[in-house]
Short mmCIF file of C-alpha atoms in Angstrom, two decimals:
data_model
loop_
_atom_site.label_atom_id
_atom_site.label_comp_id
_atom_site.label_asym_id
_atom_site.label_seq_id
_atom_site.Cartn_x
_atom_site.Cartn_y
_atom_site.Cartn_z
CA UNK W 246 5.74 33.22 35.75
CA UNK W 247 3.69 36.35 35.16
CA UNK W 248 2.06 35.87 31.79
CA UNK W 249 1.67 38.76 29.38
CA UNK W 250 -1.48 38.52 27.30
CA UNK W 251 -1.26 37.20 23.74
CA UNK W 252 1.29 35.27 21.75
CA UNK W 253 3.58 38.31 21.42
CA UNK W 254 3.64 38.73 25.19
CA UNK W 255 4.38 35.03 25.65
CA UNK W 256 7.22 35.30 23.13
CA UNK W 257 8.84 38.19 25.01
CA UNK W 258 8.44 36.53 28.41
CA UNK W 259 9.82 33.21 27.18
CA UNK W 260 12.71 35.00 25.45
CA UNK W 261 13.72 36.70 28.70
CA UNK W 262 13.72 33.44 30.61
CA UNK W 263 15.63 31.66 27.86
CA UNK W 264 18.37 34.29 27.96
CA UNK W 265 18.49 34.09 31.75
CA UNK W 266 18.88 30.29 31.84
CA UNK W 267 21.56 30.26 29.17
CA UNK W 268 23.43 33.15 30.80
CA UNK W 269 23.57 31.83 34.37
CA UNK W 270 23.06 28.44 36.03
CA UNK W 271 21.61 30.26 39.02
CA UNK W 272 18.55 31.04 36.89
CA UNK W 273 17.95 27.36 36.06
CA UNK W 274 14.57 27.31 37.83
CA UNK W 275 13.19 29.51 35.04
CA UNK W 276 13.07 26.28 32.99
CA UNK W 277 9.93 25.35 34.96
CA UNK W 278 8.24 28.52 33.69
CA UNK W 279 9.13 27.63 30.11
CA UNK W 280 7.89 24.05 30.46
CA UNK W 281 4.67 25.28 32.06
CA UNK W 282 3.73 27.14 28.87
CA UNK W 283 3.87 23.80 26.99
CA UNK W 284 0.72 22.91 28.97
CA UNK W 285 -1.14 26.00 27.74
CA UNK W 286 -4.45 25.68 25.93
CA UNK W 287 -3.55 28.46 23.50
CA UNK W 288 -2.08 27.08 20.26
CA UNK W 289 0.15 30.06 19.60
CA UNK W 290 1.55 30.08 23.12
CA UNK W 291 2.37 26.37 22.84
CA UNK W 292 4.21 26.99 19.58
CA UNK W 293 6.26 29.77 21.18
CA UNK W 294 7.10 27.46 24.09
CA UNK W 295 8.16 24.67 21.69
CA UNK W 296 10.46 27.06 19.82
CA UNK W 297 11.94 28.25 23.11
CA UNK W 298 12.57 24.67 24.28
CA UNK W 299 14.18 23.92 20.93
CA UNK W 300 16.67 26.77 21.37
CA UNK W 301 17.24 26.08 25.07
CA UNK W 302 17.93 22.35 25.04
CA UNK W 303 19.61 22.54 21.65
CA UNK W 304 22.14 24.94 23.16
CA UNK W 305 22.55 22.81 26.31
CA UNK W 306 23.22 19.69 24.22
CA UNK W 307 25.84 21.50 22.17
CA UNK W 308 27.45 22.94 25.31
CA UNK W 309 27.55 19.56 27.01
CA UNK W 310 25.49 20.70 30.00
CA UNK W 311 23.30 17.60 30.17
CA UNK W 312 24.37 14.57 32.20
CA UNK W 313 25.95 11.79 30.12
CA UNK W 314 25.46 8.16 31.11
CA UNK W 315 22.85 6.13 33.02
CA UNK W 316 20.60 8.82 34.48
CA UNK W 317 20.22 8.51 38.28
CA UNK W 318 17.07 9.54 40.09
CA UNK W 319 16.82 13.23 40.80
CA UNK W 320 16.22 12.74 44.55
CA UNK W 321 19.32 10.60 45.10
CA UNK W 322 21.58 13.10 43.39
CA UNK W 323 20.22 16.10 45.25
CA UNK W 324 20.75 14.55 48.69
CA UNK W 325 24.18 13.18 47.77
CA UNK W 326 27.55 14.80 48.30
CA UNK W 327 28.52 15.02 44.62
CA UNK W 328 29.61 18.33 43.12
CA UNK W 329 27.25 21.14 42.18
CA UNK W 330 28.04 20.84 38.48
CA UNK W 331 27.04 17.18 38.39
CA UNK W 332 23.81 17.94 40.26
CA UNK W 333 23.04 20.70 37.78
CA UNK W 334 23.58 18.42 34.77
CA UNK W 335 21.44 15.63 36.24
CA UNK W 336 18.71 18.09 37.17
CA UNK W 337 18.74 19.69 33.71
CA UNK W 338 18.69 16.31 32.00
CA UNK W 339 15.51 15.44 33.90
CA UNK W 340 13.99 18.70 32.65
CA UNK W 341 15.04 17.74 29.13
CA UNK W 342 13.26 14.40 29.52
CA UNK W 343 10.12 16.20 30.73
CA UNK W 344 10.29 18.45 27.67
CA UNK W 345 10.66 15.51 25.27
CA UNK W 346 7.78 13.64 26.92
CA UNK W 347 5.53 16.67 26.51
CA UNK W 348 6.60 17.10 22.89
CA UNK W 349 5.69 13.45 22.31
CA UNK W 350 2.21 14.18 23.70
CA UNK W 351 1.92 17.21 21.42
CA UNK W 352 2.26 14.92 18.40
CA UNK W 353 -1.40 14.13 19.10
CA UNK W 354 -2.48 17.77 19.52
CA UNK W 355 -5.63 18.88 17.63
CA UNK W 356 -3.68 21.65 15.88
CA UNK W 357 -1.59 20.40 12.95
CA UNK W 358 0.76 23.39 13.29
CA UNK W 359 1.56 22.33 16.87
CA UNK W 360 2.08 18.70 15.80
CA UNK W 361 4.32 19.67 12.92
CA UNK W 362 6.44 21.94 15.11
CA UNK W 363 6.72 19.29 17.85
CA UNK W 364 7.85 16.71 15.28
CA UNK W 365 10.48 19.07 13.87
CA UNK W 366 11.80 19.86 17.34
CA UNK W 367 12.03 16.21 18.37
CA UNK W 368 13.87 15.35 15.17
CA UNK W 369 16.27 18.23 15.85
CA UNK W 370 16.94 16.72 19.29
CA UNK W 371 17.51 13.31 17.65
CA UNK W 372 20.14 14.86 15.41
CA UNK W 373 21.83 16.73 18.26
CA UNK W 374 21.79 13.71 20.58
CA UNK W 375 23.39 11.68 17.82
CA UNK W 376 26.22 14.20 17.56
CA UNK W 377 26.43 14.78 21.34
CA UNK W 378 25.37 11.42 22.82
CA UNK W 379 23.84 11.23 26.28
CA UNK W 380 25.16 7.71 26.75
CA UNK W 381 28.74 6.57 27.05
CA UNK W 382 30.18 4.41 24.23
CA UNK W 383 30.87 0.81 25.24
CA UNK W 384 34.00 0.72 23.09
CA UNK W 385 35.88 2.98 20.76
CA UNK W 386 34.01 3.44 17.49
CA UNK W 387 30.74 2.19 19.00
CA UNK W 388 27.71 3.35 16.95
CA UNK W 389 25.41 5.48 19.10
CA UNK W 390 21.92 6.64 18.18
CA UNK W 391 19.24 8.14 20.49
CA UNK W 392 16.94 5.13 20.17
CA UNK W 393 14.74 5.89 23.20
CA UNK W 394 14.02 9.41 21.96
CA UNK W 395 13.37 8.14 18.45
CA UNK W 396 10.99 5.44 19.73
CA UNK W 397 9.06 8.27 21.38
CA UNK W 398 8.73 9.93 17.96
CA UNK W 399 7.59 6.76 16.19
CA UNK W 400 5.19 5.97 19.04
CA UNK W 401 3.57 9.39 18.59
CA UNK W 402 3.24 8.87 14.86
CA UNK W 403 1.60 5.45 15.34
CA UNK W 404 -1.21 6.78 17.49
CA UNK W 405 -4.09 4.40 18.27
CA UNK W 406 -6.49 7.33 18.74
CA UNK W 407 -5.84 9.84 15.98
CA UNK W 408 -5.31 9.70 12.22
CA UNK W 409 -1.71 10.82 11.66
CA UNK W 410 -1.63 10.57 7.87
CA UNK W 411 -0.78 14.27 7.40
CA UNK W 412 2.00 14.18 9.99
CA UNK W 413 3.34 10.95 8.50
CA UNK W 414 3.53 12.64 5.11
CA UNK W 415 5.78 15.24 6.76
CA UNK W 416 7.89 12.50 8.31
CA UNK W 417 8.51 10.84 4.93
CA UNK W 418 11.26 13.33 4.09
CA UNK W 419 13.36 11.98 6.98
CA UNK W 420 13.14 8.44 5.55
CA UNK W 421 15.53 9.40 2.77
CA UNK W 422 18.33 9.16 5.35
CA UNK W 423 19.77 5.69 5.89
CA UNK W 424 19.99 5.91 9.69
CA UNK W 425 16.45 7.26 10.12
CA UNK W 426 15.05 4.60 7.78
CA UNK W 427 16.86 1.80 9.62
CA UNK W 428 15.81 2.91 13.10
CA UNK W 429 12.25 3.63 11.92
CA UNK W 430 11.89 0.00 10.88
CA UNK W 431 13.21 -1.24 14.22
CA UNK W 432 11.11 1.20 16.25
CA UNK W 433 7.98 0.26 14.29
CA UNK W 434 8.42 -3.40 15.31
CA UNK W 435 8.58 -2.41 18.99
CA UNK W 436 5.62 -0.04 18.74
CA UNK W 437 3.36 -2.56 16.97
CA UNK W 438 4.24 -5.19 19.59
CA UNK W 439 3.52 -2.74 22.43
CA UNK W 440 0.17 -1.50 21.08
CA UNK W 441 -1.12 -4.97 20.19
CA UNK W 442 -0.12 -6.17 23.66
CA UNK W 443 -1.95 -3.30 25.37
CA UNK W 444 -5.21 -3.46 23.39
CA UNK W 445 -7.31 -6.64 23.10
CA UNK W 446 -9.06 -5.00 20.12
CA UNK W 447 -6.57 -2.83 18.27
CA UNK W 448 -8.29 0.28 16.81
CA UNK W 449 -8.47 0.60 13.03
CA UNK W 450 -6.83 4.03 13.33
CA UNK W 451 -3.64 2.42 14.60
CA UNK W 452 -3.53 -0.12 11.77
CA UNK W 453 -4.00 2.63 9.19
CA UNK W 454 -1.25 4.75 10.76
CA UNK W 455 1.08 1.75 10.89
CA UNK W 456 0.42 0.84 7.26
CA UNK W 457 1.00 4.44 6.16
CA UNK W 458 4.39 4.46 7.88
CA UNK W 459 5.46 0.99 6.75
CA UNK W 460 4.47 1.58 3.13
CA UNK W 461 6.49 4.81 3.12
CA UNK W 462 9.70 2.86 3.79
CA UNK W 463 11.49 2.07 0.54
CA UNK W 464 14.95 0.56 0.20
CA UNK W 465 17.48 1.27 -2.55
CA UNK W 466 17.70 -1.47 -5.18
CA UNK W 467 21.47 -1.80 -4.79
CA UNK W 468 24.13 -0.86 -2.26
CA UNK W 469 24.54 2.95 -2.45
CA UNK W 470 27.98 4.31 -3.20
CA UNK W 471 27.63 6.91 -0.44
CA UNK W 472 25.50 6.76 2.72
CA UNK W 473 23.15 9.57 3.64
CA UNK W 474 22.98 9.95 7.42
CA UNK W 475 20.70 12.36 9.26
CA UNK W 476 23.02 12.30 12.26
CA UNK W 477 26.28 13.63 10.88
CA UNK W 478 29.30 11.39 11.45
CA UNK W 479 32.96 12.26 11.11
CA UNK W 480 33.57 8.87 9.52
CA UNK W 481 31.64 5.68 8.91
CA UNK W 482 32.64 2.22 10.07
CA UNK W 483 32.06 -1.03 8.18
CA UNK W 484 31.12 -2.66 11.47
CA UNK W 485 27.94 -0.56 11.74
CA UNK W 486 24.83 -2.48 10.65
CA UNK W 487 23.10 0.76 9.70
CA UNK W 488 25.63 1.28 6.88
CA UNK W 489 24.80 -1.96 5.00
CA UNK W 490 21.85 -2.60 2.68
CA UNK W 491 21.81 -6.26 3.74
CA UNK W 492 20.95 -5.25 7.31
CA UNK W 493 18.30 -2.85 6.05
CA UNK W 494 16.66 -5.73 4.17
CA UNK W 495 16.62 -7.81 7.35
CA UNK W 496 15.04 -4.94 9.28
CA UNK W 497 12.53 -4.36 6.46
CA UNK W 498 11.59 -8.04 6.53
CA UNK W 499 11.20 -8.12 10.31
CA UNK W 500 9.05 -4.98 10.19
CA UNK W 501 6.58 -6.37 7.64
CA UNK W 502 6.44 -9.93 8.97
CA UNK W 503 5.76 -8.70 12.51
CA UNK W 504 3.02 -6.44 11.16
CA UNK W 505 1.39 -9.05 8.92
CA UNK W 506 1.32 -11.81 11.53
CA UNK W 507 -1.55 -10.02 13.28
CA UNK W 508 -5.21 -10.33 12.36
CA UNK W 509 -5.70 -7.27 10.18
CA UNK W 510 -8.96 -5.61 9.09
CA UNK W 511 -10.10 -6.68 5.61
CA UNK W 512 -9.64 -3.15 4.27
CA UNK W 513 -6.00 -3.29 5.31
CA UNK W 514 -5.48 -6.72 3.74
CA UNK W 515 -6.43 -5.21 0.40
CA UNK W 516 -4.07 -2.23 0.83
CA UNK W 517 -1.17 -4.55 1.62
CA UNK W 518 -1.93 -6.97 -1.21
CA UNK W 519 -2.11 -4.17 -3.78
CA UNK W 520 1.54 -3.23 -3.08
CA UNK W 521 2.98 -6.60 -2.04
CA UNK W 522 4.22 -7.66 -5.50
CA UNK W 523 6.27 -4.56 -6.30
CA UNK W 524 6.90 -2.72 -3.00
CA UNK W 525 7.38 -5.53 -0.47
CA UNK W 526 8.48 -8.84 -2.03
CA UNK W 527 11.43 -7.45 -4.06
CA UNK W 528 12.92 -5.81 -0.95
CA UNK W 529 12.70 -8.73 1.48
CA UNK W 530 15.80 -10.67 2.46
CA UNK W 531 13.79 -13.93 2.22
CA UNK W 532 10.63 -13.39 0.13
CA UNK W 533 9.46 -17.00 0.65
CA UNK W 534 8.60 -16.13 4.27
CA UNK W 535 5.53 -14.28 2.94
CA UNK W 536 3.88 -17.59 2.04
CA UNK W 537 1.87 -17.81 5.28
CA UNK W 538 0.35 -14.35 4.86
CA UNK W 539 -0.42 -14.87 1.18
CA UNK W 540 -2.05 -18.27 1.63
CA UNK W 541 -4.10 -16.89 4.52
CA UNK W 542 -5.25 -14.00 2.33
CA UNK W 543 -5.94 -16.38 -0.55
CA UNK W 544 -8.55 -18.18 1.58
CA UNK W 545 -10.51 -14.94 2.17
CA UNK W 546 -12.10 -15.06 -1.29
CA UNK W 547 -13.02 -12.45 -3.86
CA UNK W 548 -10.62 -9.64 -4.73
CA UNK W 549 -8.36 -10.52 -1.82
CA UNK W 550 -7.79 -14.01 -3.19
CA UNK W 551 -6.93 -12.62 -6.60
CA UNK W 552 -4.43 -10.13 -5.19
CA UNK W 553 -2.89 -12.83 -3.01
CA UNK W 554 -2.50 -15.09 -6.06
CA UNK W 555 -0.49 -12.32 -7.69
CA UNK W 556 2.03 -12.44 -4.84
CA UNK W 557 2.09 -16.24 -4.89
CA UNK W 558 2.69 -16.19 -8.65
CA UNK W 559 5.83 -14.09 -8.11
CA UNK W 560 7.07 -16.49 -5.43
CA UNK W 561 6.45 -19.47 -7.73
CA UNK W 562 8.19 -18.03 -10.77
CA UNK W 563 11.01 -16.03 -9.20
CA UNK W 564 11.71 -17.86 -5.95
CA UNK W 565 10.91 -21.49 -6.83
CA UNK W 566 8.02 -21.80 -4.41
CA UNK W 567 5.90 -24.94 -4.75
CA UNK W 568 2.18 -24.24 -4.44
CA UNK W 569 0.20 -27.00 -6.21
CA UNK W 570 -3.20 -25.44 -5.54
CA UNK W 571 -2.42 -22.17 -7.34
CA UNK W 572 -4.41 -22.79 -10.52
CA UNK W 573 -7.15 -24.59 -8.63
CA UNK W 574 -7.60 -21.45 -6.51
CA UNK W 575 -7.68 -19.27 -9.63
CA UNK W 576 -10.19 -21.62 -11.28
CA UNK W 577 -12.41 -21.34 -8.23
CA UNK W 578 -12.57 -17.55 -8.59
CA UNK W 579 -14.34 -17.85 -11.95
CA UNK W 580 -18.02 -17.34 -11.26
CA UNK W 581 -20.75 -15.12 -12.81
CA UNK W 582 -19.90 -12.21 -10.50
CA UNK W 583 -16.42 -11.83 -12.00
CA UNK W 584 -17.90 -9.87 -14.93
CA UNK W 585 -19.62 -7.37 -12.65
CA UNK W 586 -17.13 -6.59 -9.89
CA UNK W 587 -15.10 -3.37 -9.93
CA UNK W 588 -11.81 -5.28 -10.05
CA UNK W 589 -12.77 -7.08 -13.29
CA UNK W 590 -10.02 -5.40 -15.32
CA UNK W 591 -7.34 -6.32 -12.80
CA UNK W 592 -8.65 -9.88 -12.57
CA UNK W 593 -8.41 -10.57 -16.29
CA UNK W 594 -5.08 -8.76 -16.57
CA UNK W 595 -3.63 -11.07 -13.91
CA UNK W 596 -5.43 -14.16 -15.24
CA UNK W 597 -3.90 -13.47 -18.66
CA UNK W 598 -0.49 -13.23 -16.98
CA UNK W 599 -0.98 -16.43 -14.96
CA UNK W 600 -2.10 -18.43 -18.02
CA UNK W 601 0.53 -17.09 -20.42
CA UNK W 602 3.07 -19.85 -19.82
CA UNK W 603 3.53 -22.27 -22.71
CA UNK W 604 4.34 -25.05 -20.21
CA UNK W 605 0.82 -25.31 -18.80
CA UNK W 606 -0.89 -28.64 -19.58
CA UNK W 607 -3.61 -28.59 -22.21
CA UNK W 608 -6.29 -29.91 -19.85
CA UNK W 609 -5.73 -26.92 -17.54
CA UNK W 610 -5.95 -24.28 -20.26
CA UNK W 611 -8.98 -26.06 -21.74
CA UNK W 612 -10.72 -26.01 -18.36
CA UNK W 613 -10.27 -22.22 -18.08
CA UNK W 614 -11.44 -21.67 -21.66
CA UNK W 615 -14.52 -23.82 -21.13
CA UNK W 616 -15.40 -22.22 -17.78
CA UNK W 617 -15.13 -18.73 -19.29
CA UNK W 618 -17.20 -19.75 -22.31
CA UNK W 619 -19.95 -21.12 -20.06
CA UNK W 620 -19.96 -17.94 -17.97
CA UNK W 621 -20.02 -15.83 -21.15
CA UNK W 622 -23.59 -17.00 -21.90
CA UNK W 623 -24.90 -14.62 -19.21
CA UNK W 624 -22.22 -11.91 -19.37
CA UNK W 625 -22.96 -8.29 -20.43
CA UNK W 626 -21.72 -7.09 -23.85
CA UNK W 627 -18.87 -4.97 -22.48
CA UNK W 628 -17.47 -8.05 -20.73
CA UNK W 629 -18.01 -10.30 -23.73
CA UNK W 630 -15.99 -8.02 -26.01
CA UNK W 631 -13.05 -8.62 -23.67
CA UNK W 632 -13.53 -12.27 -22.69
CA UNK W 633 -14.09 -13.64 -26.21
CA UNK W 634 -10.61 -12.57 -27.46
CA UNK W 635 -9.27 -13.88 -24.14
CA UNK W 636 -10.73 -17.33 -24.83
CA UNK W 637 -9.34 -17.29 -28.38
CA UNK W 638 -5.90 -16.45 -27.00
CA UNK W 639 -6.13 -19.45 -24.68
CA UNK W 640 -6.93 -21.71 -27.61
CA UNK W 641 -3.81 -20.48 -29.44
CA UNK W 642 -1.40 -21.39 -26.65
CA UNK W 643 -1.40 -25.21 -26.43
CA UNK W 644 -2.31 -26.63 -29.87
CA UNK W 645 -4.08 -29.54 -28.17
CA UNK W 646 -6.82 -27.14 -27.01
CA UNK W 647 -8.02 -26.51 -30.56
CA UNK W 648 -10.10 -29.68 -30.39
CA UNK W 649 -12.57 -27.55 -28.45
CA UNK W 650 -13.53 -25.80 -31.72
CA UNK W 651 -12.39 -28.31 -34.35
CA UNK W 652 -12.58 -32.08 -33.78
CA UNK W 653 -12.76 -33.61 -37.27
CA UNK W 654 -12.48 -37.26 -36.18
CA UNK W 655 -14.18 -37.03 -32.83
CA UNK W 656 -17.49 -38.66 -31.85
CA UNK W 657 -20.72 -36.73 -31.97
CA UNK W 658 -21.82 -35.67 -28.50
CA UNK W 659 -25.37 -36.15 -27.25
CA UNK W 660 -24.60 -34.12 -24.10
CA UNK W 661 -21.85 -31.85 -22.88
CA UNK W 662 -19.42 -33.94 -20.78
CA UNK W 663 -18.01 -30.84 -19.06
CA UNK W 664 -18.74 -30.78 -15.32
CA UNK W 665 -19.25 -27.13 -14.34
CA UNK W 666 -19.61 -28.02 -10.64
CA UNK W 667 -16.22 -29.74 -10.42
CA UNK W 668 -13.75 -27.60 -8.42
CA UNK W 669 -10.66 -29.35 -9.77
CA UNK W 670 -9.93 -28.30 -13.39
CA UNK W 671 -8.14 -31.61 -13.96
CA UNK W 672 -11.39 -33.49 -13.30
CA UNK W 673 -13.73 -31.17 -15.22
CA UNK W 674 -13.46 -33.16 -18.55
CA UNK W 675 -13.12 -29.90 -20.49
CA UNK W 676 -10.95 -31.44 -23.21
CA UNK W 677 -13.76 -33.92 -24.02
CA UNK W 678 -16.19 -31.06 -24.57
CA UNK W 679 -16.52 -28.30 -27.16
CA UNK W 680 -17.02 -24.53 -27.08
CA UNK W 681 -20.59 -24.65 -28.37
CA UNK W 682 -21.19 -21.55 -26.25
CA UNK W 683 -19.20 -19.44 -28.72
CA UNK W 684 -21.39 -20.65 -31.58
CA UNK W 685 -24.46 -19.68 -29.57
CA UNK W 686 -22.99 -16.21 -29.01
CA UNK W 687 -22.71 -15.74 -32.77
CA UNK W 688 -26.46 -15.06 -32.59
CA UNK W 689 -26.06 -12.43 -29.87
CA UNK W 690 -28.24 -9.35 -30.16
CA UNK W 691 -25.23 -7.00 -30.20
CA UNK W 692 -23.47 -7.07 -33.58
CA UNK W 693 -19.97 -6.52 -32.15
CA UNK W 694 -20.36 -9.49 -29.83
CA UNK W 695 -21.64 -11.63 -32.69
CA UNK W 696 -18.65 -10.59 -34.80
CA UNK W 697 -16.18 -11.34 -31.96
CA UNK W 698 -17.69 -14.81 -31.44
CA UNK W 699 -17.46 -15.57 -35.17
CA UNK W 700 -13.66 -15.49 -35.04
CA UNK W 701 -13.63 -19.21 -34.27
CA UNK W 702 -15.11 -19.88 -37.74
CA UNK W 703 -11.76 -18.80 -39.18
CA UNK W 704 -8.22 -20.04 -38.63
CA UNK W 705 -7.03 -18.82 -35.22
CA UNK W 706 -4.22 -16.31 -35.59
CA UNK W 707 -0.86 -17.23 -34.14
CA UNK W 708 -0.12 -13.69 -32.85
CA UNK W 709 -2.47 -13.26 -29.92
CA UNK W 710 -4.90 -10.37 -29.70
CA UNK W 711 -4.01 -7.88 -26.96
CA UNK W 712 -6.87 -7.59 -24.49
CA UNK W 713 -5.32 -4.59 -22.69
CA UNK W 714 -7.44 -1.97 -24.56
CA UNK W 715 -10.59 -3.96 -23.73
CA UNK W 716 -10.07 -4.45 -20.00
CA UNK W 717 -11.61 -1.12 -18.98
CA UNK W 718 -14.42 -1.17 -21.57
CA UNK W 719 -17.78 -0.07 -20.16
CA UNK W 720 -21.39 -0.23 -21.36
CA UNK W 721 -21.41 3.57 -21.62
CA UNK W 722 -18.44 3.51 -24.01
CA UNK W 723 -20.13 0.89 -26.21
CA UNK W 724 -23.32 2.97 -26.29
CA UNK W 725 -21.42 6.15 -27.20
CA UNK W 726 -19.50 4.29 -29.87
CA UNK W 727 -22.74 2.99 -31.41
CA UNK W 728 -24.21 6.50 -31.49
CA UNK W 729 -21.21 7.83 -33.41
CA UNK W 730 -21.42 5.22 -36.13
CA UNK W 731 -22.40 6.58 -39.50
CA UNK W 732 -25.19 4.65 -41.15
CA UNK W 733 -25.52 3.80 -44.83
CA UNK W 734 -27.38 5.92 -47.41
CA UNK W 735 -31.08 6.37 -46.58
CA UNK W 736 -33.12 3.32 -47.54
CA UNK W 737 -36.28 4.10 -49.61
CA UNK W 738 -39.39 2.93 -47.78
CA UNK W 739 -42.06 3.97 -50.38
CA UNK W 740 -42.42 2.95 -54.02
CA UNK W 741 -44.19 6.22 -55.03
CA UNK W 742 -42.76 9.57 -53.93
CA UNK W 743 -45.22 11.88 -52.14
CA UNK W 744 -46.47 14.89 -54.15
CA UNK W 745 -47.75 16.84 -51.18
CA UNK W 746 -50.56 16.68 -48.71
CA UNK W 747 -53.10 18.06 -51.22
CA UNK W 748 -53.37 17.10 -54.87
CA UNK W 749 -55.88 16.07 -57.50
CA UNK W 750 -58.99 14.42 -56.04
CA UNK W 751 -58.22 11.19 -57.76
CA UNK W 752 -54.79 11.06 -56.13
CA UNK W 753 -55.96 11.42 -52.53
CA UNK W 754 -56.18 7.69 -51.88
CA UNK W 755 -52.79 7.06 -53.45
CA UNK W 756 -51.26 9.92 -51.47
CA UNK W 757 -52.82 8.65 -48.25
CA UNK W 758 -51.46 5.17 -48.94
CA UNK W 759 -48.02 6.56 -49.72
CA UNK W 760 -47.82 8.79 -46.64
CA UNK W 761 -49.04 6.11 -44.29
#
């Protein structure tokens, strides 16, 4: 094809060839000229070629001029004795496949405008193929969806080489449709299996792309009264899996379980665990199947263990999961670093939730109170102002724990029986001890900490103190608060008021004494 310079020239040349192909089958070879421009290095020319292909093959699909059924090889059809019309349809369908393959490659193009246009065109073809299927139904009422074409789209979005977060944000709008959401979940399973099978070391880029797509999938809480399909259907059948929320939950579960069974980067573990309790577990068909992933994450330590315990807590309370080591794992996370890490607020918010049950044994609550009190001896003031009310709340829950601060008939202790090195809270002997640490903190250098620790000298209030406003407290906020405090009236420091720098000679010594 003779190329006119510039995007405007390419638009005119492509327009002429498009009109020729659509007007006469004898001009079908002009399709090669159109497809050739898809290989251009000029961004604007590629976009013009994509728009032309969209109009060309969109019209051919609507006119039924692409071969329907199992596509034979192009060579066998051309040398056969079948009719010219059949040869034309087979030939044109092969050109359509070449176009779609190139559009799939363009999903990884450096230009976002090219990628966005290629995605829109492929999704248009998905919609048209759904209405005008290129495969024959196996029986009357059979549900048909262009799965191979759609897998090409999902495969391009889950690129192992390029960050596709922007393109995936554009794709999110399609996930509002029931059929696109359902087939996205199924295609994601196939793509993850294919990429992990091809790469011994899966690139981090792929995992991030996959997580971005998977986390964008959200199911309705209840069966919708009306389905929203991207591929328009004259009528819906109850036999179609895509029309039932139950089947969507199964697909959602298969998608996440197949993703999480792989060895993920630590950064991705954290991203998953942050959303697992409210975006994944409630939408699974069988939430208990997440136990393997959560226990594996719980063994990683630090923030990951805490986040995993949050998911396990939901399984224990809402799905009757038995996990005897839950509170032992939580107890093991209490070390001096817990007051200094950036997830401190989240840790104590969740710990308060985990320990809020009135059915917990007294020895367990006492062990947590004692461990926190011991750690408080070296904690910074901003952490102490939060953890001291937390300890007092623990003492209010089981009445048996109050012996830690008031044991009127108990023996005098020569040494603290509490074993801080014991990993099992049941064996720590916390109930035999006392919270002498809180009495020591009553002599803390910061007056607010001293005041907070003195609460145990009074009767503990039955309504617990909310620690929510204290979770995010920082040293800077305490300092600013101290600066804004208004002091009392000025305190006189001299018993004789100064009369000035110069006075009677006999008063010089007195004035010097007063001023100094």
